[in-house]
Amino acid sequence: EAACEEEEDPLCGLALSSPVPRPAGGVPRLDATSWPRDPALAAAQFDALRRRRQPVVLSGCVGHWPALRCWSHAYLRKALGGKPVHVACTPDGLGDAVTRTASGEQVFVKPHETEMPFSAFVDLLETPLQPATRGGGGADGRSGGADGR
């Protein structure tokens, strides 16, 4: 059990932001790969952590999942290419939010929502973002239309 004190680590930062009082010595960080392989014993160990009602960072929980080795953009494009997906596009990656216009006015913005084939969505993920231009940028903040061109 190692203490989690580094705010640069996103998992530690989340645990440290918890409204629950921190345990003395910091938020514990546990490596789940050292837990028993017996599901009942692992569940009992997890339940003991839950009953403490304290923040904890668990690492190594999903490292064995095949998806971490297999799911690349190329694999997902091949497997799901033509399937329709619902996409919410914003210039800065944030959803519903208050932002400032070029003139300095604060406005509440919602994402542009569209449906597209999964392969087109992956194309957007792989296309570098371009600064939005007044009147010419796409709804997703890229230099073209909703398809990123």
PDB file of C-alpha atoms in Angstrom:
ATOM      1  CA  GLU A   1       0.000   0.000   0.000  1.00  0.00           C
ATOM      2  CA  ALA A   2       1.602   3.267  -1.143  1.00  0.00           C
ATOM      3  CA  ALA A   3       0.366   6.747  -0.318  1.00  0.00           C
ATOM      4  CA  CYS A   4      -1.042   8.811  -3.148  1.00  0.00           C
ATOM      5  CA  GLU A   5       0.223  12.374  -2.824  1.00  0.00           C
ATOM      6  CA  GLU A   6       1.072  13.395  -6.383  1.00  0.00           C
ATOM      7  CA  GLU A   7      -1.575  15.751  -7.746  1.00  0.00           C
ATOM      8  CA  GLU A   8      -0.117  15.354 -11.301  1.00  0.00           C
ATOM      9  CA  ASP A   9      -1.408  11.760 -11.453  1.00  0.00           C
ATOM     10  CA  PRO A  10      -5.044  12.024 -12.674  1.00  0.00           C
ATOM     11  CA  LEU A  11      -6.192   9.130 -10.471  1.00  0.00           C
ATOM     12  CA  CYS A  12      -4.503  10.593  -7.421  1.00  0.00           C
ATOM     13  CA  GLY A  13      -5.923  14.016  -8.245  1.00  0.00           C
ATOM     14  CA  LEU A  14      -9.442  12.566  -8.382  1.00  0.00           C
ATOM     15  CA  ALA A  15      -8.982  10.753  -5.073  1.00  0.00           C
ATOM     16  CA  LEU A  16      -7.448  13.834  -3.460  1.00  0.00           C
ATOM     17  CA  SER A  17     -10.402  15.977  -4.619  1.00  0.00           C
ATOM     18  CA  SER A  18     -12.866  13.761  -2.733  1.00  0.00           C
ATOM     19  CA  PRO A  19     -14.920  15.592  -0.086  1.00  0.00           C
ATOM     20  CA  VAL A  20     -14.264  12.665   2.252  1.00  0.00           C
ATOM     21  CA  PRO A  21     -11.512  13.474   4.769  1.00  0.00           C
ATOM     22  CA  ARG A  22      -8.134  12.082   3.709  1.00  0.00           C
ATOM     23  CA  PRO A  23      -6.667   9.274   5.763  1.00  0.00           C
ATOM     24  CA  ALA A  24      -3.512  10.078   7.699  1.00  0.00           C
ATOM     25  CA  GLY A  25      -0.540   9.511   5.420  1.00  0.00           C
ATOM     26  CA  GLY A  26      -2.444  10.252   2.202  1.00  0.00           C
ATOM     27  CA  VAL A  27      -4.813   8.338  -0.042  1.00  0.00           C
ATOM     28  CA  PRO A  28      -3.813   4.672  -0.268  1.00  0.00           C
ATOM     29  CA  ARG A  29      -2.839   3.377  -3.708  1.00  0.00           C
ATOM     30  CA  LEU A  30      -3.330  -0.360  -4.122  1.00  0.00           C
ATOM     31  CA  ASP A  31      -2.079  -2.570  -6.923  1.00  0.00           C
ATOM     32  CA  ALA A  32      -4.945  -4.953  -7.672  1.00  0.00           C
ATOM     33  CA  THR A  33      -2.608  -7.357  -9.503  1.00  0.00           C
ATOM     34  CA  SER A  34      -1.409  -8.456  -6.059  1.00  0.00           C
ATOM     35  CA  TRP A  35      -4.928  -9.397  -4.948  1.00  0.00           C
ATOM     36  CA  PRO A  36      -5.970 -13.038  -4.725  1.00  0.00           C
ATOM     37  CA  ARG A  37      -7.058 -14.616  -8.038  1.00  0.00           C
ATOM     38  CA  ASP A  38     -10.011 -16.243  -6.275  1.00  0.00           C
ATOM     39  CA  PRO A  39     -12.988 -13.954  -7.090  1.00  0.00           C
ATOM     40  CA  ALA A  40     -14.561 -14.489  -3.654  1.00  0.00           C
ATOM     41  CA  LEU A  41     -11.365 -13.467  -1.844  1.00  0.00           C
ATOM     42  CA  ALA A  42     -10.860 -10.468  -4.124  1.00  0.00           C
ATOM     43  CA  ALA A  43     -14.484  -9.411  -3.544  1.00  0.00           C
ATOM     44  CA  ALA A  44     -13.970  -9.693   0.222  1.00  0.00           C
ATOM     45  CA  GLN A  45     -10.841  -7.515   0.011  1.00  0.00           C
ATOM     46  CA  PHE A  46     -12.702  -4.934  -2.084  1.00  0.00           C
ATOM     47  CA  ASP A  47     -15.632  -4.978   0.361  1.00  0.00           C
ATOM     48  CA  ALA A  48     -13.236  -4.313   3.239  1.00  0.00           C
ATOM     49  CA  LEU A  49     -11.981  -1.236   1.366  1.00  0.00           C
ATOM     50  CA  ARG A  50     -15.540  -0.081   0.671  1.00  0.00           C
ATOM     51  CA  ARG A  51     -16.511  -0.361   4.338  1.00  0.00           C
ATOM     52  CA  ARG A  52     -13.648   1.986   5.303  1.00  0.00           C
ATOM     53  CA  ARG A  53     -15.485   4.745   3.409  1.00  0.00           C
ATOM     54  CA  GLN A  54     -12.193   6.407   2.479  1.00  0.00           C
ATOM     55  CA  PRO A  55     -10.797   7.321  -0.937  1.00  0.00           C
ATOM     56  CA  VAL A  56      -8.472   4.762  -2.477  1.00  0.00           C
ATOM     57  CA  VAL A  57      -6.766   4.495  -5.875  1.00  0.00           C
ATOM     58  CA  LEU A  58      -6.863   1.003  -7.383  1.00  0.00           C
ATOM     59  CA  SER A  59      -4.392   0.296 -10.171  1.00  0.00           C
ATOM     60  CA  GLY A  60      -3.824  -2.794 -12.275  1.00  0.00           C
ATOM     61  CA  CYS A  61      -7.527  -3.717 -12.346  1.00  0.00           C
ATOM     62  CA  VAL A  62      -7.983  -3.986 -16.103  1.00  0.00           C
ATOM     63  CA  GLY A  63      -4.495  -4.636 -17.459  1.00  0.00           C
ATOM     64  CA  HIS A  64      -5.493  -8.169 -18.474  1.00  0.00           C
ATOM     65  CA  TRP A  65      -8.458  -7.048 -20.594  1.00  0.00           C
ATOM     66  CA  PRO A  66      -7.973  -8.069 -24.249  1.00  0.00           C
ATOM     67  CA  ALA A  67      -9.430  -4.719 -25.360  1.00  0.00           C
ATOM     68  CA  LEU A  68      -6.297  -2.940 -24.131  1.00  0.00           C
ATOM     69  CA  ARG A  69      -4.167  -4.963 -26.548  1.00  0.00           C
ATOM     70  CA  CYS A  70      -6.591  -5.341 -29.471  1.00  0.00           C
ATOM     71  CA  TRP A  71      -8.689  -2.193 -29.775  1.00  0.00           C
ATOM     72  CA  SER A  72      -6.792   0.161 -32.040  1.00  0.00           C
ATOM     73  CA  HIS A  73      -8.380   2.706 -34.373  1.00  0.00           C
ATOM     74  CA  ALA A  74      -7.683   0.336 -37.295  1.00  0.00           C
ATOM     75  CA  TYR A  75      -9.324  -2.628 -35.539  1.00  0.00           C
ATOM     76  CA  LEU A  76     -12.392  -0.627 -34.482  1.00  0.00           C
ATOM     77  CA  ARG A  77     -12.709   0.947 -37.945  1.00  0.00           C
ATOM     78  CA  LYS A  78     -12.718  -2.548 -39.504  1.00  0.00           C
ATOM     79  CA  ALA A  79     -15.135  -4.011 -36.934  1.00  0.00           C
ATOM     80  CA  LEU A  80     -17.569  -1.070 -36.707  1.00  0.00           C
ATOM     81  CA  GLY A  81     -16.834   1.062 -39.796  1.00  0.00           C
ATOM     82  CA  GLY A  82     -20.345   1.440 -41.204  1.00  0.00           C
ATOM     83  CA  LYS A  83     -22.250   1.414 -37.890  1.00  0.00           C
ATOM     84  CA  PRO A  84     -23.939   4.741 -37.115  1.00  0.00           C
ATOM     85  CA  VAL A  85     -22.791   6.596 -33.978  1.00  0.00           C
ATOM     86  CA  HIS A  86     -24.187   9.691 -32.295  1.00  0.00           C
ATOM     87  CA  VAL A  87     -21.500  12.381 -31.984  1.00  0.00           C
ATOM     88  CA  ALA A  88     -21.561  15.678 -30.086  1.00  0.00           C
ATOM     89  CA  CYS A  89     -19.053  18.143 -31.622  1.00  0.00           C
ATOM     90  CA  THR A  90     -17.702  21.264 -29.905  1.00  0.00           C
ATOM     91  CA  PRO A  91     -14.821  23.613 -30.742  1.00  0.00           C
ATOM     92  CA  ASP A  92     -12.989  22.981 -27.467  1.00  0.00           C
ATOM     93  CA  GLY A  93     -14.072  19.457 -26.544  1.00  0.00           C
ATOM     94  CA  LEU A  94     -16.356  20.626 -23.750  1.00  0.00           C
ATOM     95  CA  GLY A  95     -20.064  19.902 -23.795  1.00  0.00           C
ATOM     96  CA  ASP A  96     -22.707  22.261 -22.448  1.00  0.00           C
ATOM     97  CA  ALA A  97     -20.677  25.171 -21.120  1.00  0.00           C
ATOM     98  CA  VAL A  98     -20.464  28.927 -20.731  1.00  0.00           C
ATOM     99  CA  THR A  99     -17.894  30.430 -23.102  1.00  0.00           C
ATOM    100  CA  ARG A 100     -16.918  33.836 -24.448  1.00  0.00           C
ATOM    101  CA  THR A 101     -17.525  34.936 -28.018  1.00  0.00           C
ATOM    102  CA  ALA A 102     -14.898  36.841 -30.014  1.00  0.00           C
ATOM    103  CA  SER A 103     -16.537  40.084 -28.823  1.00  0.00           C
ATOM    104  CA  GLY A 104     -16.195  39.023 -25.164  1.00  0.00           C
ATOM    105  CA  GLU A 105     -19.876  38.239 -24.576  1.00  0.00           C
ATOM    106  CA  GLN A 106     -20.548  35.217 -22.359  1.00  0.00           C
ATOM    107  CA  VAL A 107     -22.917  32.698 -23.917  1.00  0.00           C
ATOM    108  CA  PHE A 108     -24.158  29.217 -23.025  1.00  0.00           C
ATOM    109  CA  VAL A 109     -23.269  26.780 -25.802  1.00  0.00           C
ATOM    110  CA  LYS A 110     -24.443  23.296 -26.550  1.00  0.00           C
ATOM    111  CA  PRO A 111     -22.622  20.831 -28.810  1.00  0.00           C
ATOM    112  CA  HIS A 112     -23.606  20.259 -32.416  1.00  0.00           C
ATOM    113  CA  GLU A 113     -25.078  16.739 -32.425  1.00  0.00           C
ATOM    114  CA  THR A 114     -24.973  14.540 -35.484  1.00  0.00           C
ATOM    115  CA  GLU A 115     -24.983  10.917 -36.551  1.00  0.00           C
ATOM    116  CA  MET A 116     -22.204   9.515 -38.728  1.00  0.00           C
ATOM    117  CA  PRO A 117     -20.613   6.186 -39.596  1.00  0.00           C
ATOM    118  CA  PHE A 118     -18.118   5.038 -36.976  1.00  0.00           C
ATOM    119  CA  SER A 119     -15.289   5.164 -39.533  1.00  0.00           C
ATOM    120  CA  ALA A 120     -15.959   8.894 -40.122  1.00  0.00           C
ATOM    121  CA  PHE A 121     -15.832   9.451 -36.356  1.00  0.00           C
ATOM    122  CA  VAL A 122     -12.429   7.730 -36.173  1.00  0.00           C
ATOM    123  CA  ASP A 123     -11.276   9.930 -39.066  1.00  0.00           C
ATOM    124  CA  LEU A 124     -12.204  12.981 -36.940  1.00  0.00           C
ATOM    125  CA  LEU A 125     -10.248  11.595 -33.994  1.00  0.00           C
ATOM    126  CA  GLU A 126      -7.185  11.166 -36.178  1.00  0.00           C
ATOM    127  CA  THR A 127      -7.422  14.615 -37.821  1.00  0.00           C
ATOM    128  CA  PRO A 128      -5.482  17.390 -36.047  1.00  0.00           C
ATOM    129  CA  LEU A 129      -7.689  20.216 -34.785  1.00  0.00           C
ATOM    130  CA  GLN A 130      -7.543  23.553 -36.554  1.00  0.00           C
ATOM    131  CA  PRO A 131      -8.464  26.814 -34.853  1.00  0.00           C
ATOM    132  CA  ALA A 132     -12.119  27.679 -35.415  1.00  0.00           C
ATOM    133  CA  THR A 133     -12.607  30.594 -37.778  1.00  0.00           C
ATOM    134  CA  ARG A 134     -15.477  33.031 -37.632  1.00  0.00           C
ATOM    135  CA  GLY A 135     -18.099  31.916 -40.089  1.00  0.00           C
ATOM    136  CA  GLY A 136     -15.881  29.317 -41.784  1.00  0.00           C
ATOM    137  CA  GLY A 137     -15.130  26.697 -39.158  1.00  0.00           C
ATOM    138  CA  GLY A 138     -17.113  23.535 -38.732  1.00  0.00           C
ATOM    139  CA  ALA A 139     -19.290  22.839 -35.721  1.00  0.00           C
ATOM    140  CA  ASP A 140     -16.522  20.669 -34.327  1.00  0.00           C
ATOM    141  CA  GLY A 141     -13.891  23.440 -34.414  1.00  0.00           C
ATOM    142  CA  ARG A 142     -12.049  21.972 -37.409  1.00  0.00           C
ATOM    143  CA  SER A 143     -11.376  23.939 -40.556  1.00  0.00           C
ATOM    144  CA  GLY A 144     -14.119  22.294 -42.581  1.00  0.00           C
ATOM    145  CA  GLY A 145     -17.608  20.951 -42.110  1.00  0.00           C
ATOM    146  CA  ALA A 146     -18.925  18.297 -39.741  1.00  0.00           C
ATOM    147  CA  ASP A 147     -16.896  15.611 -41.538  1.00  0.00           C
ATOM    148  CA  GLY A 148     -13.622  17.355 -40.594  1.00  0.00           C
ATOM    149  CA  ARG A 149     -12.569  18.245 -44.178  1.00  0.00           C
TER     150      ARG A 149
END
